[in-house]
XYZ file of C-alpha atoms in Angstrom:
710
model
C -26.111 47.522 -85.540
C -25.182 43.959 -86.425
C -27.230 40.820 -86.796
C -25.322 39.020 -84.094
C -26.751 40.583 -80.963
C -29.972 38.851 -80.026
C -29.797 36.232 -82.731
C -30.850 32.850 -81.555
C -28.159 30.436 -80.556
C -27.499 28.869 -83.910
C -25.247 26.372 -82.271
C -28.166 24.278 -81.125
C -27.971 20.729 -82.029
C -29.284 20.774 -85.512
C -25.523 20.850 -85.810
C -24.775 18.855 -82.703
C -23.055 15.822 -84.123
C -20.678 14.885 -81.375
C -21.902 12.034 -79.241
C -20.480 11.831 -75.759
C -20.221 8.318 -74.404
C -22.337 8.018 -71.293
C -20.736 6.540 -68.227
C -22.570 4.471 -65.689
C -21.434 5.270 -62.190
C -21.923 2.303 -59.928
C -22.316 3.218 -56.300
C -22.989 6.885 -57.022
C -20.647 9.584 -58.187
C -18.655 11.880 -55.953
C -18.554 15.499 -56.972
C -14.951 15.188 -58.077
C -16.183 12.946 -60.882
C -14.878 9.787 -59.233
C -16.831 6.579 -58.873
C -17.270 4.410 -55.826
C -16.995 1.307 -57.951
C -15.689 0.635 -61.416
C -17.482 2.537 -64.185
C -18.786 0.782 -67.288
C -20.216 2.134 -70.519
C -23.980 2.116 -71.029
C -25.135 0.846 -74.376
C -28.808 1.729 -74.007
C -30.082 3.815 -76.910
C -32.259 6.879 -76.473
C -34.627 8.641 -78.819
C -34.363 12.183 -80.076
C -31.329 14.428 -80.625
C -27.917 12.924 -80.165
C -25.996 13.575 -76.976
C -24.535 17.061 -76.845
C -20.823 17.600 -76.436
C -20.062 18.840 -72.937
C -18.357 22.223 -72.500
C -14.628 21.973 -71.851
C -13.735 24.414 -69.097
C -10.461 25.007 -67.242
C -12.310 25.355 -63.962
C -9.193 25.430 -61.830
C -7.781 28.401 -63.723
C -11.086 30.287 -63.414
C -11.245 29.705 -59.676
C -7.611 30.557 -59.047
C -8.031 33.803 -60.981
C -10.674 35.040 -58.544
C -10.078 36.594 -55.136
C -10.304 33.887 -52.439
C -12.311 34.663 -49.304
C -14.287 32.712 -46.721
C -17.580 34.611 -46.726
C -20.269 31.970 -47.283
C -22.661 31.211 -44.454
C -23.135 27.502 -44.989
C -21.941 24.627 -42.835
C -22.510 21.112 -44.166
C -23.078 19.028 -41.041
C -23.588 15.556 -42.492
C -21.217 15.401 -45.467
C -18.315 13.059 -46.109
C -14.897 14.639 -46.350
C -13.914 15.666 -49.849
C -17.411 16.124 -51.243
C -18.462 19.501 -52.612
C -21.316 20.890 -50.467
C -24.529 20.100 -52.395
C -26.391 23.384 -52.136
C -29.654 24.032 -54.000
C -30.524 20.345 -54.276
C -33.762 18.546 -53.626
C -31.895 16.755 -50.809
C -29.912 19.702 -49.367
C -32.002 19.549 -46.196
C -30.350 16.222 -45.384
C -26.903 17.833 -45.401
C -27.260 21.178 -43.626
C -28.694 22.335 -40.314
C -28.713 20.978 -36.777
C -31.375 18.420 -37.686
C -31.872 16.801 -41.098
C -35.044 17.794 -42.906
C -37.426 15.528 -44.838
C -36.980 15.307 -48.593
C -39.322 14.388 -51.420
C -37.700 12.266 -54.113
C -41.141 11.207 -55.443
C -43.180 9.173 -55.336
C -42.097 8.658 -51.719
C -40.992 11.021 -49.003
C -37.920 10.275 -46.936
C -36.492 11.353 -43.622
C -33.521 10.436 -41.476
C -34.191 9.439 -37.859
C -31.932 9.208 -34.818
C -31.151 5.566 -35.610
C -32.105 5.023 -39.247
C -34.650 6.342 -41.698
C -38.339 6.535 -42.544
C -40.217 6.228 -45.836
C -43.625 7.795 -46.418
C -46.303 7.973 -49.078
C -47.349 11.660 -49.201
C -51.094 12.238 -49.312
C -52.020 15.557 -50.962
C -54.494 17.766 -49.125
C -55.827 20.701 -51.129
C -57.133 23.995 -49.800
C -57.925 27.354 -51.385
C -54.293 28.479 -51.433
C -52.167 25.373 -51.035
C -51.655 21.741 -51.899
C -49.681 20.030 -49.144
C -48.384 16.505 -48.616
C -45.931 16.444 -45.708
C -43.553 13.634 -44.877
C -45.326 11.166 -42.594
C -43.267 7.992 -42.210
C -45.232 4.897 -43.064
C -42.303 2.578 -42.488
C -39.454 3.409 -40.120
C -36.244 1.394 -40.245
C -34.065 1.252 -37.123
C -30.498 0.338 -38.065
C -28.964 1.107 -34.673
C -27.198 4.107 -36.171
C -25.858 6.960 -34.094
C -24.695 9.198 -36.915
C -25.045 9.677 -40.669
C -23.099 11.262 -43.490
C -23.872 11.847 -47.151
C -21.229 9.778 -48.915
C -22.030 10.371 -52.602
C -24.488 12.156 -54.844
C -25.094 12.865 -58.508
C -27.789 14.404 -60.674
C -30.664 12.304 -59.307
C -29.408 10.158 -56.397
C -27.949 10.577 -52.934
C -26.157 7.957 -50.820
C -26.085 8.113 -47.017
C -23.836 6.061 -44.751
C -25.373 5.131 -41.395
C -22.677 4.944 -38.736
C -22.296 3.353 -35.321
C -20.952 5.204 -32.278
C -17.343 4.698 -33.395
C -17.857 5.861 -36.961
C -17.998 2.428 -38.578
C -20.380 2.066 -41.520
C -23.410 -0.044 -40.644
C -24.799 0.330 -44.130
C -25.589 2.709 -46.966
C -29.018 4.078 -47.855
C -29.672 5.254 -51.412
C -32.667 7.218 -52.646
C -33.278 8.695 -56.077
C -35.679 11.196 -57.583
C -38.372 9.404 -59.492
C -37.465 6.055 -57.975
C -39.905 4.464 -55.506
C -37.097 2.725 -53.639
C -35.162 3.423 -50.464
C -32.519 0.731 -50.257
C -30.245 -0.190 -47.366
C -27.083 -2.141 -48.186
C -25.252 -3.652 -45.229
C -21.663 -2.753 -44.450
C -18.736 -5.135 -44.027
C -20.027 -6.538 -40.740
C -23.575 -7.128 -41.894
C -26.546 -5.381 -40.303
C -29.678 -5.938 -38.261
C -32.734 -3.805 -38.978
C -35.929 -3.383 -37.003
C -39.116 -2.304 -38.764
C -42.083 -0.601 -37.147
C -44.553 -2.034 -39.667
C -45.913 -5.583 -39.804
C -44.757 -7.035 -43.121
C -46.181 -10.352 -44.310
C -45.418 -12.376 -47.464
C -46.899 -10.685 -50.505
C -49.611 -12.105 -52.687
C -49.605 -11.450 -56.409
C -45.945 -10.400 -56.723
C -43.193 -12.591 -58.108
C -39.884 -12.127 -56.315
C -36.515 -12.154 -58.033
C -34.439 -15.271 -57.527
C -32.943 -15.470 -54.044
C -35.222 -12.774 -52.630
C -38.587 -12.560 -50.967
C -41.185 -9.833 -51.064
C -43.492 -8.753 -48.263
C -46.108 -6.051 -47.889
C -47.571 -3.975 -45.084
C -50.340 -1.428 -44.737
C -49.856 1.614 -42.532
C -51.903 4.803 -42.350
C -53.930 3.716 -45.350
C -50.936 3.188 -47.659
C -49.360 -0.054 -48.830
C -45.624 -0.671 -48.789
C -43.386 -3.341 -50.207
C -40.213 -4.813 -48.755
C -37.724 -6.937 -50.677
C -35.022 -8.799 -48.761
C -32.812 -11.823 -49.311
C -34.668 -15.070 -48.673
C -34.853 -15.815 -44.979
C -33.698 -12.344 -43.916
C -37.111 -11.191 -42.652
C -38.373 -12.636 -39.396
C -41.209 -10.817 -37.738
C -40.175 -7.166 -37.558
C -36.449 -7.898 -37.935
C -34.271 -8.084 -41.032
C -30.820 -9.660 -40.784
C -28.446 -8.862 -43.636
C -25.054 -10.295 -44.484
C -22.312 -7.951 -45.641
C -23.256 -6.392 -48.982
C -26.843 -7.637 -48.886
C -29.712 -5.192 -49.369
C -33.221 -4.551 -48.119
C -35.454 -2.195 -50.095
C -38.595 -0.411 -48.880
C -41.038 1.259 -51.253
C -44.635 2.532 -51.400
C -47.001 0.615 -53.635
C -49.169 2.300 -56.276
C -52.839 2.876 -55.684
C -54.840 -0.265 -56.500
C -51.622 -1.939 -57.597
C -51.960 -4.630 -60.270
C -50.004 -7.881 -60.162
C -47.921 -6.483 -63.036
C -46.948 -3.452 -60.974
C -46.260 -5.525 -57.864
C -44.003 -7.878 -59.779
C -42.161 -5.102 -61.628
C -41.453 -3.328 -58.350
C -40.415 -6.479 -56.521
C -38.003 -7.503 -59.269
C -36.522 -4.004 -59.520
C -36.214 -3.617 -55.745
C -33.975 -6.676 -55.615
C -31.260 -4.780 -57.535
C -30.995 -1.387 -55.792
C -30.398 1.887 -57.589
C -26.876 3.047 -56.727
C -26.435 6.085 -58.961
C -27.677 7.947 -61.996
C -26.356 9.390 -65.219
C -27.393 12.291 -67.392
C -27.261 13.075 -71.079
C -28.989 15.769 -73.096
C -29.350 16.857 -76.683
C -30.986 19.684 -78.596
C -32.223 20.246 -82.113
C -34.446 22.883 -83.688
C -37.636 21.273 -82.400
C -36.907 19.566 -79.091
C -34.535 19.489 -76.156
C -33.999 16.005 -74.735
C -33.165 15.074 -71.156
C -32.236 11.473 -70.373
C -31.751 10.101 -66.872
C -30.337 6.621 -66.488
C -30.994 4.838 -63.199
C -27.951 2.713 -62.467
C -28.444 -0.493 -60.505
C -25.872 -2.534 -58.622
C -26.041 -5.469 -61.023
C -27.253 -3.689 -64.133
C -30.766 -5.118 -64.218
C -33.787 -2.932 -65.071
C -35.268 -0.716 -62.394
C -38.511 1.284 -62.151
C -39.336 4.978 -62.100
C -42.285 7.354 -62.097
C -43.073 10.159 -64.503
C -44.293 13.592 -63.422
C -46.798 15.481 -65.603
C -44.109 17.477 -67.418
C -42.430 14.242 -68.473
C -45.597 13.388 -70.409
C -46.370 16.709 -72.128
C -46.506 16.977 -75.887
C -45.031 14.410 -78.238
C -42.885 12.471 -75.808
C -40.847 9.392 -76.764
C -42.709 6.115 -76.663
C -42.187 4.450 -73.302
C -42.428 0.701 -73.041
C -43.907 -0.739 -69.854
C -45.290 2.574 -68.615
C -48.533 3.518 -66.883
C -48.518 0.180 -65.049
C -49.415 1.921 -61.802
C -50.168 5.359 -60.347
C -49.199 7.394 -57.306
C -50.762 10.591 -56.018
C -48.569 13.652 -55.473
C -48.852 17.395 -55.007
C -47.805 17.687 -58.667
C -50.589 15.437 -59.901
C -50.614 11.802 -60.882
C -47.274 10.037 -61.128
C -47.205 7.103 -63.551
C -45.103 4.035 -62.788
C -42.818 2.652 -65.502
C -40.615 -0.431 -65.583
C -37.137 0.319 -66.885
C -33.999 2.299 -66.151
C -34.054 5.146 -68.684
C -36.320 8.167 -68.373
C -36.242 10.376 -71.475
C -38.156 13.644 -71.694
C -38.605 16.074 -74.558
C -39.372 19.778 -74.227
C -40.045 22.237 -77.077
C -36.814 24.044 -77.908
C -36.562 27.569 -76.521
C -33.476 29.255 -77.902
C -31.789 32.020 -75.891
C -32.598 35.426 -77.313
C -31.299 38.887 -76.485
C -33.386 41.352 -78.441
C -36.915 41.785 -79.694
C -37.749 41.497 -83.383
C -38.925 45.002 -84.244
C -38.921 44.593 -88.022
C -42.689 44.781 -88.495
C -43.563 47.390 -85.892
C -45.284 50.422 -87.507
C -43.257 53.617 -87.665
C -45.638 55.555 -85.449
C -45.083 53.076 -82.618
C -41.345 53.022 -83.226
C -41.397 56.799 -82.802
C -43.152 56.471 -79.450
C -40.610 53.859 -78.349
C -37.684 55.985 -79.554
C -38.922 59.008 -77.612
C -39.468 56.903 -74.523
C -35.924 55.514 -74.720
C -34.583 59.044 -74.227
C -36.802 59.566 -71.179
C -35.764 56.237 -69.654
C -32.075 56.898 -70.178
C -32.485 60.256 -68.495
C -34.315 58.732 -65.510
C -31.870 55.858 -64.953
C -30.805 55.911 -61.297
C -27.362 54.965 -59.921
C -26.782 51.219 -59.977
C -27.159 49.377 -56.653
C -24.168 47.481 -55.311
C -25.712 44.222 -54.100
C -25.797 41.093 -56.222
C -29.550 41.004 -56.872
C -30.617 44.592 -57.443
C -27.201 45.441 -58.851
C -27.393 42.698 -61.466
C -31.019 43.443 -62.199
C -30.246 47.129 -62.803
C -27.363 46.300 -65.130
C -29.585 43.998 -67.147
C -32.292 46.669 -67.334
C -29.768 49.213 -68.586
C -28.119 46.831 -71.067
C -31.543 45.900 -72.447
C -32.408 49.596 -72.826
C -29.108 50.254 -74.621
C -29.740 47.427 -77.090
C -33.297 48.611 -77.670
C -32.129 52.181 -78.278
C -29.589 51.004 -80.825
C -32.271 48.926 -82.538
C -34.592 51.912 -82.987
C -31.895 54.288 -84.200
C -31.222 56.121 -80.938
C -27.541 55.170 -80.685
C -26.474 58.645 -79.640
C -29.141 58.774 -76.947
C -28.086 55.506 -75.314
C -24.343 55.932 -75.825
C -23.787 57.561 -72.385
C -25.763 54.759 -70.740
C -23.733 52.126 -72.596
C -20.603 53.762 -71.226
C -22.021 53.895 -67.701
C -23.241 50.303 -67.559
C -20.015 49.052 -69.131
C -17.964 50.857 -66.510
C -20.019 49.350 -63.696
C -20.002 45.878 -65.216
C -16.216 46.057 -65.436
C -16.070 46.817 -61.726
C -18.020 43.627 -61.027
C -15.808 41.739 -63.482
C -12.512 42.726 -61.853
C -11.267 39.407 -60.396
C -9.111 41.186 -57.800
C -11.523 43.942 -56.732
C -12.684 42.126 -53.587
C -9.121 42.304 -52.339
C -9.613 45.994 -51.621
C -13.366 46.629 -51.883
C -16.410 45.236 -50.100
C -18.974 45.624 -52.877
C -19.414 45.130 -56.621
C -17.133 42.138 -56.833
C -17.077 38.340 -56.575
C -14.958 35.954 -54.496
C -14.466 32.216 -54.489
C -15.050 30.501 -51.157
C -12.975 27.337 -51.097
C -14.802 25.803 -48.129
C -18.240 26.384 -49.650
C -16.975 25.561 -53.160
C -18.717 28.417 -54.855
C -18.747 32.054 -55.902
C -20.258 34.670 -53.607
C -20.879 38.235 -54.716
C -20.294 41.215 -52.455
C -22.572 42.708 -51.294
C -24.792 39.611 -50.773
C -28.576 39.910 -50.838
C -31.517 37.619 -50.120
C -29.176 35.106 -48.509
C -26.907 34.731 -51.521
C -24.037 34.119 -49.087
C -26.059 31.044 -48.066
C -26.211 30.203 -51.793
C -29.826 31.268 -52.118
C -30.884 32.449 -55.578
C -27.462 32.364 -57.248
C -29.019 31.618 -60.628
C -31.441 34.548 -60.275
C -28.635 36.967 -59.415
C -25.904 35.752 -61.756
C -28.261 35.343 -64.696
C -28.702 39.100 -64.794
C -24.939 39.667 -64.961
C -24.487 37.047 -67.679
C -27.309 38.545 -69.736
C -25.952 42.094 -69.408
C -22.461 40.934 -70.350
C -23.779 38.951 -73.302
C -25.695 41.961 -74.604
C -23.053 44.640 -74.157
C -20.027 42.651 -75.333
C -21.691 41.023 -78.347
C -19.878 43.330 -80.770
C -16.963 44.342 -78.576
C -14.093 41.860 -78.531
C -12.038 43.828 -76.012
C -14.935 44.087 -73.582
C -15.667 40.383 -73.970
C -12.069 39.551 -73.043
C -12.202 41.795 -69.990
C -15.483 40.300 -68.775
C -14.678 36.677 -69.559
C -12.783 35.544 -66.437
C -15.560 36.507 -64.021
C -18.521 35.776 -66.300
C -17.136 32.314 -67.031
C -16.767 31.529 -63.351
C -20.310 32.753 -62.629
C -21.538 30.403 -65.336
C -19.719 27.521 -63.691
C -21.078 28.360 -60.265
C -24.702 27.988 -61.324
C -24.448 25.560 -64.237
C -21.236 23.526 -64.340
C -22.357 20.448 -66.243
C -19.295 18.472 -65.201
C -18.645 17.972 -61.498
C -15.248 18.999 -60.187
C -13.509 19.646 -56.898
C -14.462 23.334 -57.273
C -18.154 23.174 -58.205
C -20.980 20.653 -58.018
C -22.611 19.421 -61.172
C -25.557 21.672 -62.115
C -25.784 23.400 -58.758
C -29.198 24.921 -59.342
C -30.867 22.714 -61.940
C -32.764 19.535 -61.081
C -32.785 17.239 -64.115
C -35.663 15.085 -62.855
C -37.965 17.924 -61.764
C -36.997 19.859 -64.896
C -36.410 23.117 -63.045
C -34.097 24.853 -60.594
C -34.251 25.089 -56.803
C -33.595 28.430 -55.122
C -32.730 27.688 -51.487
C -29.087 27.001 -50.782
C -29.397 24.852 -47.655
C -33.143 24.078 -47.781
C -33.845 24.313 -44.039
C -37.500 23.378 -44.505
C -39.710 20.404 -43.697
C -41.388 20.830 -47.111
C -38.182 20.344 -49.103
C -36.506 22.864 -51.365
C -38.459 25.523 -53.209
C -38.499 27.952 -56.093
C -40.638 31.038 -56.518
C -39.452 33.115 -59.486
C -39.464 30.556 -62.278
C -39.101 33.378 -64.799
C -35.811 34.506 -63.279
C -34.579 30.941 -63.499
C -35.297 31.001 -67.225
C -33.630 34.403 -67.398
C -30.545 32.771 -65.882
C -30.320 30.130 -68.596
C -31.128 32.708 -71.261
C -28.325 34.881 -69.873
C -26.029 31.862 -69.948
C -26.882 31.415 -73.614
C -26.308 35.076 -74.449
C -22.898 34.986 -72.797
C -22.077 31.704 -74.563
C -22.903 33.264 -77.949
C -20.917 36.425 -77.225
C -17.898 34.515 -75.932
C -17.981 31.887 -78.690
C -18.606 28.898 -76.406
C -20.695 26.681 -78.638
C -21.091 23.728 -76.268
C -22.113 26.056 -73.438
C -24.692 27.540 -75.792
C -26.204 24.117 -76.447
C -26.311 23.497 -72.716
C -28.016 26.856 -72.158
C -30.634 26.052 -74.797
C -31.324 22.720 -73.109
C -31.681 24.354 -69.694
C -33.896 27.153 -71.025
C -36.134 24.685 -72.826
C -36.509 22.297 -69.915
C -37.175 25.061 -67.395
C -39.742 26.669 -69.696
C -41.676 23.414 -70.031
C -41.756 22.761 -66.285
C -42.574 26.414 -65.562
C -45.704 26.197 -67.661
C -46.641 22.814 -66.196
C -46.252 23.763 -62.534
C -46.233 27.565 -62.157
C -47.911 29.656 -64.833
C -50.174 27.264 -66.725
C -50.904 24.247 -64.516
C -53.531 21.697 -65.465
C -56.292 22.892 -63.178
C -58.443 19.953 -64.312
C -56.134 17.538 -62.520
C -57.975 16.179 -59.460
C -55.186 17.403 -57.175
C -56.406 20.989 -57.819
C -59.942 20.309 -56.584
C -60.502 22.992 -53.938
C -57.568 25.150 -55.095
C -59.027 28.520 -56.011
C -56.340 30.228 -58.095
C -54.985 30.367 -61.629
C -51.260 30.041 -60.886
C -49.014 28.337 -58.370
C -46.501 30.967 -57.353
C -44.290 28.927 -55.026
C -43.471 25.249 -55.542
C -41.767 23.010 -52.985
C -40.763 19.388 -52.856
C -43.795 18.514 -50.761
C -46.063 21.546 -51.072
C -47.442 24.030 -53.580
C -48.496 27.533 -52.559
C -50.405 30.514 -53.813
C -47.991 32.728 -51.897
C -44.730 34.598 -52.237
C -41.857 35.317 -49.863
C -42.484 39.060 -50.020
C -46.112 40.020 -50.634
C -49.685 38.701 -50.332
C -50.886 40.820 -53.266
C -52.390 38.970 -56.258
C -50.135 40.931 -58.599
C -47.103 39.598 -56.786
C -48.291 36.011 -57.281
C -48.308 36.430 -61.051
C -45.647 39.104 -61.493
C -42.915 37.068 -59.788
C -43.462 34.411 -62.472
C -43.025 36.936 -65.312
C -40.155 39.301 -64.580
C -38.044 40.452 -66.365
C -40.094 39.537 -69.504
C -36.948 39.226 -71.599
C -37.194 38.535 -75.351
C -37.208 34.802 -74.605
C -40.426 35.104 -72.580
C -42.633 34.192 -75.511
C -42.600 30.709 -73.960
C -45.349 32.080 -71.671
C -47.821 32.169 -74.551
C -50.771 29.813 -74.323
C -54.515 29.589 -74.571
C -55.881 33.169 -74.663
C -58.627 32.465 -72.131
C -56.071 31.122 -69.678
C -53.869 34.193 -70.010
C -56.851 36.482 -69.556
C -57.982 34.597 -66.445
C -54.517 34.880 -64.898
C -54.271 38.573 -65.760
C -57.697 39.233 -64.244
C -56.710 37.435 -61.051
C -53.445 39.370 -60.842
C -55.036 42.798 -61.350
C -58.231 42.831 -59.248
C -57.975 46.589 -58.669
C -56.742 47.597 -62.108
C -53.292 48.407 -63.403
C -52.077 50.637 -60.595
C -50.250 47.954 -58.636
C -46.869 46.265 -58.230
C -45.741 44.318 -61.288
C -48.507 45.823 -63.439
C -45.908 46.473 -66.118
C -44.991 42.799 -66.422
C -48.632 41.711 -66.265
C -49.450 44.160 -69.058
C -46.660 42.665 -71.141
C -47.997 39.179 -70.425
C -51.560 40.184 -71.304
C -50.441 41.084 -74.822
C -49.836 37.382 -75.494
C -53.587 36.707 -75.368
C -54.281 38.203 -78.808
C -54.252 41.337 -81.005
C -57.015 43.163 -79.122
C -55.314 42.404 -75.826
C -52.019 43.708 -77.198
C -53.690 46.893 -78.437
C -55.203 47.475 -75.009
C -51.871 46.759 -73.344
C -50.154 49.328 -75.590
C -52.600 52.016 -74.521
C -52.432 51.108 -70.832
C -48.630 50.946 -70.874
C -48.416 54.539 -72.028
C -50.706 55.669 -69.198
C -49.159 53.561 -66.427
C -47.706 55.620 -63.600
C -43.914 55.604 -63.264
C -44.486 54.175 -59.790
C -45.527 50.862 -61.320
C -42.608 50.424 -63.701
C -40.403 47.874 -61.957
C -36.773 48.720 -61.215
C -35.710 45.956 -63.599
C -37.828 47.295 -66.441
C -38.244 50.445 -68.513
C -41.338 51.851 -70.151
C -39.560 51.872 -73.506
C -38.863 48.153 -73.279
C -42.413 47.482 -72.072
C -43.807 49.289 -75.104
C -41.384 47.545 -77.439
C -42.335 44.133 -76.019
C -46.053 44.785 -76.519
C -45.520 46.130 -80.040
C -43.308 43.172 -80.919
C -45.921 40.715 -79.676
C -48.603 42.487 -81.705
C -46.466 42.334 -84.848
C -45.441 38.706 -84.377
C -41.894 39.483 -83.283
C -41.860 37.407 -80.078
C -41.344 33.668 -80.643
C -43.691 31.437 -78.672
C -44.075 27.757 -77.924
C -46.833 25.517 -79.274
C -49.937 25.954 -77.126
C -51.019 22.330 -77.161
């Protein structure tokens, strides 16, 4: 054994000293990295770790080295030519499908109409199993459009061109996550808009020079409208070329300060966003810059996870509040949203140093049984990857406990299968266990697809397992690393390219504002995009970090640590450990939220109504990094009790047992006993009893790192 496998990513930014100059992208950024207007450098300072150096990747060479096939089942309907299809985004429903779907940029909701667009203020309604706030337009804007196309997007914004019957641009609508504003900027011929709400001059708000502000009340919600002076007459707005009108919901019981801040910000529309991140030993920082047309300050709202722990001081925040399915959103004046999350470093093996010898003996004996019972590996991208990760984890565990000879045949078997998947040319002759690049879809699709992965569903779930297995098995094998690298590197780019290119979108799966990934490729839902298995998302970023460490890609390792940390913080805030004292949960009768959407939160899964499924899908595969799930013991016990109403003989009982050990020493001791008695039927296909026992023993001995519980 060596110390390298499973060591934390020491490349995190305690040593990150390279500062990457941030670039402001006026007008929004295309996915080829271009700008719609001239770019300028942003001088705004941010708190926390310095900006991380971005990974340098020869993406073209990776793509060209893979078999090329048109296999993806996606068809972007409303996308400008030359843009990479934006799958797995909060706004993907605007792009795909016969009819555009509503989206939830927060605090507003937004939907395209036959001739323009509508803006709503979602009103959460809570029941025993769900919190819902659908898109109900409060203000509809008729621009006389007959068609629409998404013309630009970046990490937090999307731009939509409204077109007349001949394809001429009437104007461009821009919305952004966390921004209250939906702005319409007139095209070269000017524009005439018709509103369905009665706006009157506002009281209490000071308008920016050359603009006027009006308000309206519809369906119990207040909205603001900022236009050039003289542009609003009755229900009509007349705009000269390049002029803008901005619609936005007002906070509850809005103060004059909030009204003025919004009115002044609305006069200079958001046209794009920028991202930077940094990591040190304590915190991972995410910074979103909202770019305005003229560079003046904007406004944004913070979600609960943006305010957890010791966050940076925010000037001009909490000046107003909005309700949402995620809890209270706080309004801030400014253009830079910075969030800190406790650092969670990718980790590949459990710390077994302090486990008593008698328990190590039990684990060692169980390793032999689990190797013997390992079934042939499936050939689809989900169960195939999951099985490889299970086997690689078992191999590493066996080598840790001195059973190298026992696991050697399994190491050989899983390596052989992983090399099949990592053959860049295999899909030229085979129809399974291989990956292709689809040039039309601009992404990697594995054969055989599963769970809609050819529609770009769940790519991070699937590919994270492959990256983790490769990172574990090749950690001490330079030849194997070189053989795996071409395909593993391209999988990493598919799910997590941090720099947009003509081959991949920027951060396909990860939403920098929401702090977590989205699972649906095309998001054909009226409730927005969604994610169920938050734990498999974290497994993806952990796998990315393991592969980065094995392949010596330091900058990719920093990125993986940032992604793991951010996703862990949002997972606890919204899935596994939500603040049930928040008023939005009044009437919700469960301990976890197993399925989160843009405009809805569910105690439900895609595959089972069982309570164990609700919790288990948020835990698997309980990798060594899963100590982030630790928290208040009483909370863990309540969630375990809810997930196991009929005892331990149920689906995902193995993962729930592992989770229960985090509640304290007595809980871990009970879990150890129950894990030995658990029927083989209830050991998940991605787990092994030996690993389950090792996890519980490691928790009991303090060998599983956890986050602060405050």
